[in-house]
C-alpha atoms as one frame of an Amber mdcrd trajectory, in Angstrom:
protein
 125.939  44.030  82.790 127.544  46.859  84.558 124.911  46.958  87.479 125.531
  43.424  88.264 128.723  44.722  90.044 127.077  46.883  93.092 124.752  46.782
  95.514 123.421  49.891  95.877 123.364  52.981  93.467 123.442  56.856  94.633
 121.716  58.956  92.209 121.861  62.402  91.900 118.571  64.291  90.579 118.935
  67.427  88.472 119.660  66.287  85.478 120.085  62.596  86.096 116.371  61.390
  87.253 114.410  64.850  86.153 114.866  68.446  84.706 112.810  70.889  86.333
 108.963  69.096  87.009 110.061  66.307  84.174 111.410  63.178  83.789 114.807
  62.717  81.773 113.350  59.880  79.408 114.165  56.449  80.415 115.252  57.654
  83.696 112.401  56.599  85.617 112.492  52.665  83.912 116.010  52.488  84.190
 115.744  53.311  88.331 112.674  51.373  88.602 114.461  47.836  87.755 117.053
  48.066  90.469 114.975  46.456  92.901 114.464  43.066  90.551 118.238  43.531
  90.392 118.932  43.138  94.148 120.176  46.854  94.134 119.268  49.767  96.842
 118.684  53.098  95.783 119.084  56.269  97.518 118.637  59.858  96.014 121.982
  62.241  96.690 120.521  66.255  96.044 122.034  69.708  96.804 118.970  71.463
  95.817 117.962  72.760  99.386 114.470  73.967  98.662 112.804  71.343  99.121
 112.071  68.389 101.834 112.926  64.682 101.517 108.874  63.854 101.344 107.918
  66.334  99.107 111.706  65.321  96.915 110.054  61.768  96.912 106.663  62.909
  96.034 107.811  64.408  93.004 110.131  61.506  92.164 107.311  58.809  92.087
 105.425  61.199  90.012 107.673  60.606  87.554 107.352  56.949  87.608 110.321
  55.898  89.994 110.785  54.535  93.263 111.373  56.830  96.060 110.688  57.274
  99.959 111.879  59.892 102.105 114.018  58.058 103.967 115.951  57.469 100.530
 116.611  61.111  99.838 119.960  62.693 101.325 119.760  66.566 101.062 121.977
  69.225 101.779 119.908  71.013 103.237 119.531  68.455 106.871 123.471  68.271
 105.819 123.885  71.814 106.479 121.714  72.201 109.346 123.599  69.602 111.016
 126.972  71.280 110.307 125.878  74.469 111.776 124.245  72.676 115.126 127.416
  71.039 115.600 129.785  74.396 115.529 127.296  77.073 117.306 125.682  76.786
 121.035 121.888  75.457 121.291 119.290  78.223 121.015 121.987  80.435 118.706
 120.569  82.608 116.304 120.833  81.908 112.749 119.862  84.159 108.944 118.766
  82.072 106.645 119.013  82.671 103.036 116.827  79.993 101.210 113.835  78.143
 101.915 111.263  77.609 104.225 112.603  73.682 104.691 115.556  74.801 105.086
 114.194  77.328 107.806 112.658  73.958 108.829 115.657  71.952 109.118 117.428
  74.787 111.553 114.669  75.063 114.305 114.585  71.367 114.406 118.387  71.483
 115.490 117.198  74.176 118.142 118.392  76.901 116.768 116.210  80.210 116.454
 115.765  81.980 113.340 116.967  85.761 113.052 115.096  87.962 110.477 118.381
  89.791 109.632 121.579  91.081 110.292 119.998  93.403 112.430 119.880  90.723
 115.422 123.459  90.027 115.105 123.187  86.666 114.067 125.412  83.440 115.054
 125.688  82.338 111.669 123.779  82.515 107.824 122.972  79.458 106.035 122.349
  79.546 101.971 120.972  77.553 100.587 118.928  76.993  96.539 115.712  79.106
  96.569 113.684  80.505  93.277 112.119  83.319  95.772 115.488  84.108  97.100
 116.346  88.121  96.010 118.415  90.693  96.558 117.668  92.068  99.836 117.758
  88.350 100.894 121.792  88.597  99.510 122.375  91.896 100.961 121.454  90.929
 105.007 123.617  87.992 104.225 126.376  89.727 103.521 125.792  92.597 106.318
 125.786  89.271 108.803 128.975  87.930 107.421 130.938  91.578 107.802 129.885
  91.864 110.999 131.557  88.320 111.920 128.327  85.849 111.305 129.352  82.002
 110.488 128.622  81.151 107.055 127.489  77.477 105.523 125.942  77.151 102.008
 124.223  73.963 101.541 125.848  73.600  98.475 127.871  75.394  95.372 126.518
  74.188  92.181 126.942  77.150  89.847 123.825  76.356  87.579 120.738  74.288
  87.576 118.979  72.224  85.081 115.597  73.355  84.063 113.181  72.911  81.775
 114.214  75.848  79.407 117.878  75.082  80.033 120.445  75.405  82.184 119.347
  78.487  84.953 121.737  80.345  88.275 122.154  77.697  91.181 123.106  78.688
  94.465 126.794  78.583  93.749 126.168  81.429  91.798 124.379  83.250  94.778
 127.239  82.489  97.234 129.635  83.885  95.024 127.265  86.872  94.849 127.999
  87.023  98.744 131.205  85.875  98.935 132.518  89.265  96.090 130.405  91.746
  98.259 132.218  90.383 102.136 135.825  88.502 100.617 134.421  85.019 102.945
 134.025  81.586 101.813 131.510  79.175 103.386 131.700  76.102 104.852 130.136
  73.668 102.042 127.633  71.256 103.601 126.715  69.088 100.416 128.334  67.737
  97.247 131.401  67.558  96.646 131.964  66.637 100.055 131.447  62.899 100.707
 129.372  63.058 104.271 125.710  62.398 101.895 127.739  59.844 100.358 128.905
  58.118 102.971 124.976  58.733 104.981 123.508  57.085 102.236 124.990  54.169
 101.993 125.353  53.723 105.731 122.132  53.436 105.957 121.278  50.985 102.922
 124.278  48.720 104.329 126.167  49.058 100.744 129.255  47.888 100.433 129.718
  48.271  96.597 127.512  51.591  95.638 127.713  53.156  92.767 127.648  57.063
  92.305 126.020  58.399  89.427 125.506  62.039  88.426 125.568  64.611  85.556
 127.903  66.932  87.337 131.758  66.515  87.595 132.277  69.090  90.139 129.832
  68.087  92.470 128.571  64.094  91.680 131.794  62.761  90.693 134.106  64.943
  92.732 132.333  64.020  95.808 131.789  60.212  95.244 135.388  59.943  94.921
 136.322  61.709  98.101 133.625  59.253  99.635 136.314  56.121  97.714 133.136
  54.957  95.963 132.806  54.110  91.748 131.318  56.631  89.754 129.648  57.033
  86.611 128.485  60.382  84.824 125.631  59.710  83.007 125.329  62.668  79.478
 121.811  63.987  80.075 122.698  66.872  82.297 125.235  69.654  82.477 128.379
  68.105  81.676 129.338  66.741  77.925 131.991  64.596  76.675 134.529  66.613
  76.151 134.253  68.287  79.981 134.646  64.801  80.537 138.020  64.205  78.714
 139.615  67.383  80.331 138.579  66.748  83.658 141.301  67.054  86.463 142.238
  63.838  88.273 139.894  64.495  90.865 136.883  64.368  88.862 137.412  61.832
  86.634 134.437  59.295  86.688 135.048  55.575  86.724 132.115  54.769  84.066
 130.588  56.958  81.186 127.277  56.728  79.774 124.828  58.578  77.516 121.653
  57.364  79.721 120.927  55.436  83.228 119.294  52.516  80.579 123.268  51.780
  79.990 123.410  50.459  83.707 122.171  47.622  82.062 124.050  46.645  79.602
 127.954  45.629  79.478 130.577  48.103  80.291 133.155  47.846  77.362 136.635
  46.806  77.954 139.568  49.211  78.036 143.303  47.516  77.320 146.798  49.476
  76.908 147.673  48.148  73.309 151.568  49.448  73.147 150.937  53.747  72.633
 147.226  53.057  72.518 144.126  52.905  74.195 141.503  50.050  72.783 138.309
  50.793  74.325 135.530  47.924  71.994 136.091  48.949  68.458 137.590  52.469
  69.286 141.343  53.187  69.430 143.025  56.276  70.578 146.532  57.405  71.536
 148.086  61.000  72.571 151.157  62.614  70.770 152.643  65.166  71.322 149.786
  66.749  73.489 147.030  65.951  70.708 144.009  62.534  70.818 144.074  60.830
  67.733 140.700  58.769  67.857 140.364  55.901  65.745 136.362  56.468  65.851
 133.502  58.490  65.395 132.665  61.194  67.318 129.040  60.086  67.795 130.285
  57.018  69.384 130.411  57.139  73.106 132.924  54.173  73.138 135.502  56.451
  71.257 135.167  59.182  74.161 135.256  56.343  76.650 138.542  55.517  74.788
 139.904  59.124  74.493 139.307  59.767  77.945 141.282  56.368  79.102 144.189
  57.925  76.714 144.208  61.435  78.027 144.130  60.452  81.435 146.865  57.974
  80.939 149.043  60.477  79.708 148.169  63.040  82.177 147.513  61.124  85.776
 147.709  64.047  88.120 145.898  66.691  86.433 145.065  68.784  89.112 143.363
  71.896  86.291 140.589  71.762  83.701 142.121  70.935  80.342 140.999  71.468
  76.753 142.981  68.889  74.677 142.852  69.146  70.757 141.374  65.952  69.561
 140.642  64.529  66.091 138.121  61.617  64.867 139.036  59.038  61.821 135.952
  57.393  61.461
């Protein structure tokens, strides 16, 4: 089985373990027989609203295993990027919530109540009570020369009712109203990564997440194996036209499929054989020898594409067709 092959796995949580207060079903089985396995697990989140205990809380809730010490947020991440690049006792705007607030004085830093105080730096971070005004001394900070982290840039978040604005959006909201660009404390950089597994002394972890540009993107910067797992944002087909960067090592409809075997992929002369899926490229267009429903003939596409285009440093949007 495909676990069998790593000791530890990094999960991300939007969207891979929950959506909004529930659990993604099967998730919470699926997590919950690593341990028998021999396999750590650690939590990997760039939602910055709330803490590691109350994160862990919420996760064994749900059913699965989870201690604070096993949740790596970007909001401590970003904290500790801004205590390493401003003096002790610096003042600091913080757009997001009151952990993150949390997370700054703990670094001893003091908190400034707007732009007013001329600020150090601003830190942004995911919060549902974050508004306008909250944007706008952010932005009157950064134009008059404030430092500026986000915790993380994840346009959209999973919710109950669908996919809702994540902070990425809100930074961008800053970042058109003052032309700057933040330092990026969480995903995709590798730093959690790399934290986590540190700290469960993992030699072989596996990343798994629902997001390309964020899970995926930074498990590879942090040279670990990744898998997307198909019950967040990202589909199949985002998948397939994924640049280089982003391409996961594993794909699989649910985290129950960490149990069972992997399939196979060969080069078969112009073709891809990925279990009882074929699929080649010609003249730009995937030819799948499959059905659409069946996640092994993606798995095969994507093998094909990729193959074809190694170095794809852009989004793509292939034209593909399915013989069942």
């Amino acid at each position: 089985m495909l676990i069998s092959c790593f000791d530890a796995v990094l999960s991300d949580l939007d969207g891979v373990v929950y959506t909004g207060p529930n659990a993604i079903e099967g998730a919470p089985e699926a997590l919950g027989r690593l341990a028998g396995m021999g396999v750590e697990l650690a939590y990997i989140t760039n939602n910055a609203s709330r803490s590691p205990e109350v994160v862990a809380r919420h996760i064994r809730q749900l059913g699965a295993p989870a201690e604070a010490g096993t949740v790596f947020g970007s909001a401590d991440a970003g904290a500790d990027l801004l205590a390493e690049r401003i003096p002790p006792q610096s003042k600091v705007l913080v757009v997001g919530s009151a952990y993150l607030r949390d997370c700054v004085v703990s670094r001893g830093m003091t908190l400034a109540e707007s732009a007013e105080e001329s600020p150090a730096a601003v830190i942004q971070g995911f919060d549902p009570d974050v508004n306008w005004c909250d944007l706008a001394e952010a932005a009157h900070a950064l134009n008059a020369g404030a430092m500026w982290v986000a915790t993380n840039t994840d346009m959209t978040i999973p919710r109950a009712r669908g996919l809702a604005p994540g902070n990425g959006a809100l930074v961008r909201a800053v970042s058109s109203a003052t032309s700057a660009e933040p330092l990026i404390a969480g995903k995709p950089e590798p730093l959690l990564f790399q934290v986590a597994a540190e700290q469960l002394e993992a030699s072989k972890p596996l990343v798994v997440g629902d997001r390309l540009d964020t899970d995926i993107l930074g498990g590879n910067r942090a040279g670990f194996a990744t898998a997307v797992v198909l019950t967040g944002v990202d589909d199949p087909a985002a998948v397939l036209g994924a640049p280089a960067d982003q391409r996961p090592r594993f794909l699989l409809g649910t985290l129950a499929e960490l149990y069972l075997d992997y399939p196979i992929v060969q080069a078969t002369g112009k073709q891809i054989v990925c279990g009882h899926s074929r699929a080649g490229v010609e003249n730009g267009k995937i030819t799948v020898e499959g059905s659409r429903e069946d996640l092994t003939s993606w798995r095969a596409a994507c093998c094909a594409w990729w193959y074809a285009n190694p170095h794809a440093t852009e989004r793509t949007t292939p034209e593909i067709s399915f013989n069942s």
